[in-house]
Amino acid sequence: EIDFMYEIPEIYFSIYINCLLEDAEEFKEFQDKQFKLTFHLPRSYPTSKPLNCSLKLPAHLQDKQDLILAQLNSLANEKVGEEAVLEVAEKAKELVGAEHSQVCRASRARAAETSSTPHLPSTLHVMRRLIWFHHIKSGQKRQRILEWSAELLLAGFSKPGFPGVVIVEGEPEKCDEFVRRLRGLKWQAMTVRGEEQEETQKNDSIDTIRRFKNTPSKGVIELHEGGMSELAEHCRNAGLEE
């Protein structure tokens, strides 16, 4: 009888992922649209050791690199005993994409402030974001969603249970802050699945382009755990079915 002993070697590999480019023609300084994610799988991965990863971001996101990398390695440490490459890669794309969008919006705001064409009307923006969760069951997290959306003057709906879905509408900076706070909580999985933005004249009210006109402008409405069809109906009525 012959015993064959196999030792799985350490594995290193890199992947290149596209940033979620926004207004590519207008913001030519952001044309470096890929980031590099390198994985190191130790010999005992995934049974007893986590994967390690390193990150190389485009120049306009360099100041966010350490923060994003810390979140990715934290996620990898939570997944010891599980295959985590795909989940870490998806998380990297989500985090980098969010930071890239924020930089683009900030650049747009600066360009508007320094514009030498005063005859162009100032605009007011409203953003909508659809956020998917593996589940929303914790009473404390459900309360946070209601409290934070009210504090940030966001409208929309929250569907707890499996899966959890939150859709919010309001000023872009406040939507960003809402998502940032949610990411600070512990979730099995959380992803921004959809985002859109509209604008109106600055001397108009943001209510003129709100889609959820029958909901309060201070806080989301919580639906029941089986309320996915009700949420879909609200989105259809608001013209947001897609």
CSV table of C-alpha atoms in Angstrom, one decimal, residues 27-224:
chain,number,residue,atom,x,y,z
A,27,PHE,CA,-13.9,63.9,-15.6
A,28,LYS,CA,-10.9,62.9,-17.8
A,29,GLU,CA,-8.6,62.9,-14.7
A,30,PHE,CA,-10.4,59.8,-13.5
A,31,GLN,CA,-9.8,57.7,-16.6
A,32,ASP,CA,-7.5,55.3,-14.6
A,33,LYS,CA,-10.5,53.1,-14.2
A,34,GLN,CA,-9.0,49.8,-12.9
A,35,PHE,CA,-7.7,48.8,-9.6
A,36,LYS,CA,-5.6,45.7,-8.8
A,37,LEU,CA,-6.5,43.2,-6.1
A,38,THR,CA,-3.9,40.6,-5.1
A,39,PHE,CA,-4.7,37.5,-3.1
A,40,HIS,CA,-2.4,35.3,-1.0
A,41,LEU,CA,-3.9,32.0,-0.1
A,42,PRO,CA,-1.7,30.3,2.6
A,43,ARG,CA,-1.3,26.5,2.7
A,44,SER,CA,-4.0,26.0,5.4
A,45,TYR,CA,-6.6,28.3,3.6
A,46,PRO,CA,-9.5,28.2,4.0
A,47,THR,CA,-9.7,25.6,6.8
A,48,SER,CA,-7.7,27.4,9.5
A,49,LYS,CA,-6.2,30.5,8.0
A,50,PRO,CA,-7.7,33.5,6.2
A,51,LEU,CA,-6.7,34.7,2.9
A,52,ASN,CA,-4.6,37.9,2.7
A,53,CYS,CA,-5.0,40.6,0.1
A,54,SER,CA,-3.3,43.7,-1.1
A,55,LEU,CA,-4.7,46.6,-3.1
A,56,LYS,CA,-3.5,49.1,-5.6
A,57,LEU,CA,-6.0,51.9,-6.3
A,58,PRO,CA,-5.9,54.6,-9.0
A,59,ALA,CA,-4.2,57.9,-8.0
A,60,HIS,CA,-7.5,59.7,-7.2
A,61,LEU,CA,-8.3,57.0,-4.6
A,62,GLN,CA,-4.9,56.5,-3.0
A,63,ASP,CA,-5.9,58.2,0.3
A,64,LYS,CA,-8.7,55.6,0.7
A,65,GLN,CA,-6.5,52.5,0.1
A,66,ASP,CA,-5.6,51.7,3.8
A,67,LEU,CA,-9.2,52.1,4.9
A,68,ILE,CA,-10.6,49.8,2.2
A,69,LEU,CA,-7.8,47.2,2.6
A,70,ALA,CA,-8.5,47.0,6.4
A,71,GLN,CA,-12.2,46.3,5.7
A,72,LEU,CA,-11.3,43.6,3.2
A,73,ASN,CA,-8.9,41.8,5.5
A,74,SER,CA,-11.4,42.1,8.3
A,75,LEU,CA,-14.0,40.4,6.1
A,76,ALA,CA,-11.4,37.7,5.2
A,77,ASN,CA,-10.7,37.0,8.9
A,78,GLU,CA,-14.5,36.6,9.6
A,79,LYS,CA,-14.6,33.9,6.8
A,80,VAL,CA,-12.0,31.4,8.2
A,81,GLY,CA,-13.3,28.0,7.3
A,82,GLU,CA,-15.1,29.3,4.2
A,83,GLU,CA,-14.1,30.1,0.6
A,84,ALA,CA,-13.9,33.9,0.6
A,85,VAL,CA,-12.2,35.0,-2.6
A,86,LEU,CA,-15.4,35.9,-4.5
A,87,GLU,CA,-17.0,37.7,-1.5
A,88,VAL,CA,-13.9,39.7,-0.8
A,89,ALA,CA,-13.6,40.7,-4.5
A,90,GLU,CA,-17.3,41.7,-4.6
A,91,LYS,CA,-16.8,43.8,-1.4
A,92,ALA,CA,-13.7,45.4,-2.9
A,93,LYS,CA,-15.7,46.4,-6.0
A,94,GLU,CA,-18.5,47.8,-3.9
A,95,LEU,CA,-16.2,49.9,-1.6
A,96,VAL,CA,-14.0,51.2,-4.4
A,97,GLY,CA,-17.0,52.0,-6.6
A,98,ALA,CA,-18.6,53.9,-3.7
A,99,GLU,CA,-15.5,56.0,-3.1
A,100,HIS,CA,-15.1,56.6,-6.8
A,101,SER,CA,-18.7,57.9,-7.1
A,102,GLN,CA,-18.1,60.2,-4.1
A,103,VAL,CA,-15.0,61.7,-5.7
A,104,CYS,CA,-16.8,62.3,-9.0
A,105,ARG,CA,-19.7,64.0,-7.2
A,106,ALA,CA,-17.2,66.2,-5.2
A,107,SER,CA,-15.4,67.1,-8.4
A,108,ARG,CA,-18.7,68.0,-10.1
A,109,ALA,CA,-19.6,70.2,-7.1
A,110,ARG,CA,-16.3,72.0,-7.2
A,111,ALA,CA,-16.6,72.6,-11.0
A,112,ALA,CA,-20.1,74.1,-10.5
A,113,GLU,CA,-18.8,76.5,-7.8
A,114,THR,CA,-15.9,77.7,-10.0
A,115,SER,CA,-17.9,77.9,-13.2
A,116,SER,CA,-17.4,81.1,-15.2
A,117,THR,CA,-20.9,80.8,-16.8
A,118,PRO,CA,-23.3,82.3,-14.3
A,119,HIS,CA,-26.2,82.1,-16.8
A,120,LEU,CA,-26.3,78.4,-16.3
A,121,PRO,CA,-28.9,77.5,-13.7
A,122,SER,CA,-27.8,76.1,-10.4
A,123,THR,CA,-29.3,72.6,-9.7
A,124,LEU,CA,-30.5,70.6,-6.8
A,125,HIS,CA,-29.9,66.8,-6.8
A,126,VAL,CA,-31.9,64.0,-5.4
A,127,MET,CA,-30.5,60.5,-5.1
A,128,ARG,CA,-32.1,57.1,-4.7
A,129,ARG,CA,-30.3,54.0,-3.5
A,130,LEU,CA,-31.5,50.4,-3.2
A,131,ILE,CA,-29.5,48.5,-0.6
A,132,TRP,CA,-29.7,44.6,-0.4
A,133,PHE,CA,-29.0,42.6,2.8
A,134,HIS,CA,-28.7,38.9,3.3
A,135,HIS,CA,-31.2,39.5,6.1
A,136,ILE,CA,-32.4,42.2,8.5
A,137,LYS,CA,-33.6,40.6,11.7
A,138,SER,CA,-32.0,42.5,14.6
A,139,GLY,CA,-34.5,44.8,16.3
A,140,GLN,CA,-31.6,47.2,17.1
A,141,LYS,CA,-30.6,47.4,13.4
A,142,ARG,CA,-34.1,47.9,12.3
A,143,GLN,CA,-34.4,50.8,14.7
A,144,ARG,CA,-31.2,52.3,13.5
A,145,ILE,CA,-32.5,52.3,9.9
A,146,LEU,CA,-35.6,54.2,11.0
A,147,GLU,CA,-33.7,56.7,13.2
A,148,TRP,CA,-30.9,57.4,10.8
A,149,SER,CA,-33.2,57.9,7.8
A,150,ALA,CA,-35.3,60.3,9.8
A,151,GLU,CA,-32.3,62.2,11.0
A,152,LEU,CA,-31.0,62.5,7.5
A,153,LEU,CA,-34.4,63.5,6.0
A,154,LEU,CA,-34.5,60.5,3.7
A,155,ALA,CA,-37.8,59.0,2.5
A,156,GLY,CA,-38.4,55.4,1.3
A,157,PHE,CA,-39.0,51.9,2.6
A,158,SER,CA,-37.4,49.2,4.6
A,159,LYS,CA,-38.3,45.5,4.1
A,160,PRO,CA,-36.8,43.4,7.0
A,161,GLY,CA,-36.4,39.6,7.0
A,162,PHE,CA,-34.8,37.3,4.4
A,163,PRO,CA,-33.6,39.1,2.3
A,164,GLY,CA,-33.6,42.6,3.7
A,165,VAL,CA,-34.1,45.5,1.3
A,166,VAL,CA,-33.9,49.3,2.0
A,167,ILE,CA,-34.6,51.9,-0.6
A,168,VAL,CA,-34.0,55.6,0.3
A,169,GLU,CA,-34.4,58.9,-1.5
A,170,GLY,CA,-32.9,62.3,-0.6
A,171,GLU,CA,-29.9,64.5,-0.9
A,172,PRO,CA,-26.8,62.7,-2.3
A,173,GLU,CA,-24.6,63.6,0.7
A,174,LYS,CA,-27.2,62.3,3.1
A,175,CYS,CA,-27.6,59.1,1.2
A,176,ASP,CA,-23.9,58.6,1.3
A,177,GLU,CA,-23.8,59.2,5.0
A,178,PHE,CA,-26.7,56.7,5.5
A,179,VAL,CA,-24.9,54.0,3.6
A,180,ARG,CA,-21.6,54.8,5.5
A,181,ARG,CA,-23.4,54.3,8.8
A,182,LEU,CA,-25.0,51.1,7.7
A,183,ARG,CA,-21.7,49.7,6.6
A,184,GLY,CA,-20.4,50.4,10.2
A,185,LEU,CA,-22.8,47.7,11.5
A,186,LYS,CA,-22.1,44.0,11.2
A,187,TRP,CA,-24.0,42.3,8.4
A,188,GLN,CA,-23.7,38.8,6.9
A,189,ALA,CA,-23.9,40.6,3.5
A,190,MET,CA,-24.8,44.1,2.4
A,191,THR,CA,-24.6,45.5,-1.2
A,192,VAL,CA,-25.8,48.7,-2.9
A,193,ARG,CA,-27.7,47.1,-5.8
A,194,GLY,CA,-29.0,50.2,-7.5
A,195,GLU,CA,-28.4,54.0,-7.6
A,196,GLU,CA,-29.8,56.9,-9.6
A,197,GLN,CA,-29.8,60.7,-9.4
A,198,GLU,CA,-32.1,63.4,-10.7
A,199,GLU,CA,-31.8,67.2,-10.6
A,200,THR,CA,-34.0,70.2,-10.5
A,201,GLN,CA,-33.5,74.0,-10.3
A,202,LYS,CA,-32.0,75.0,-7.0
A,203,ASN,CA,-34.8,77.5,-6.3
A,204,ASP,CA,-37.2,74.6,-6.5
A,205,SER,CA,-37.9,72.2,-3.7
A,206,ILE,CA,-36.4,68.7,-3.6
A,207,ASP,CA,-40.0,67.5,-3.2
A,208,THR,CA,-40.6,68.5,-6.9
A,209,ILE,CA,-38.5,65.5,-8.0
A,210,ARG,CA,-39.2,63.1,-5.2
A,211,ARG,CA,-40.7,59.8,-6.4
A,212,PHE,CA,-42.0,58.6,-3.1
A,213,LYS,CA,-44.5,61.5,-2.7
A,214,ASN,CA,-46.9,59.6,-0.4
A,215,THR,CA,-44.2,58.9,2.2
A,216,PRO,CA,-42.9,61.2,4.9
A,217,SER,CA,-39.7,63.1,4.0
A,218,LYS,CA,-38.3,62.2,7.5
A,219,GLY,CA,-37.6,58.5,7.7
A,220,VAL,CA,-38.4,55.3,5.8
A,221,ILE,CA,-41.5,53.3,6.3
A,222,GLU,CA,-40.9,49.8,7.6
A,223,LEU,CA,-42.9,47.1,5.8
A,224,HIS,CA,-43.6,43.6,7.2
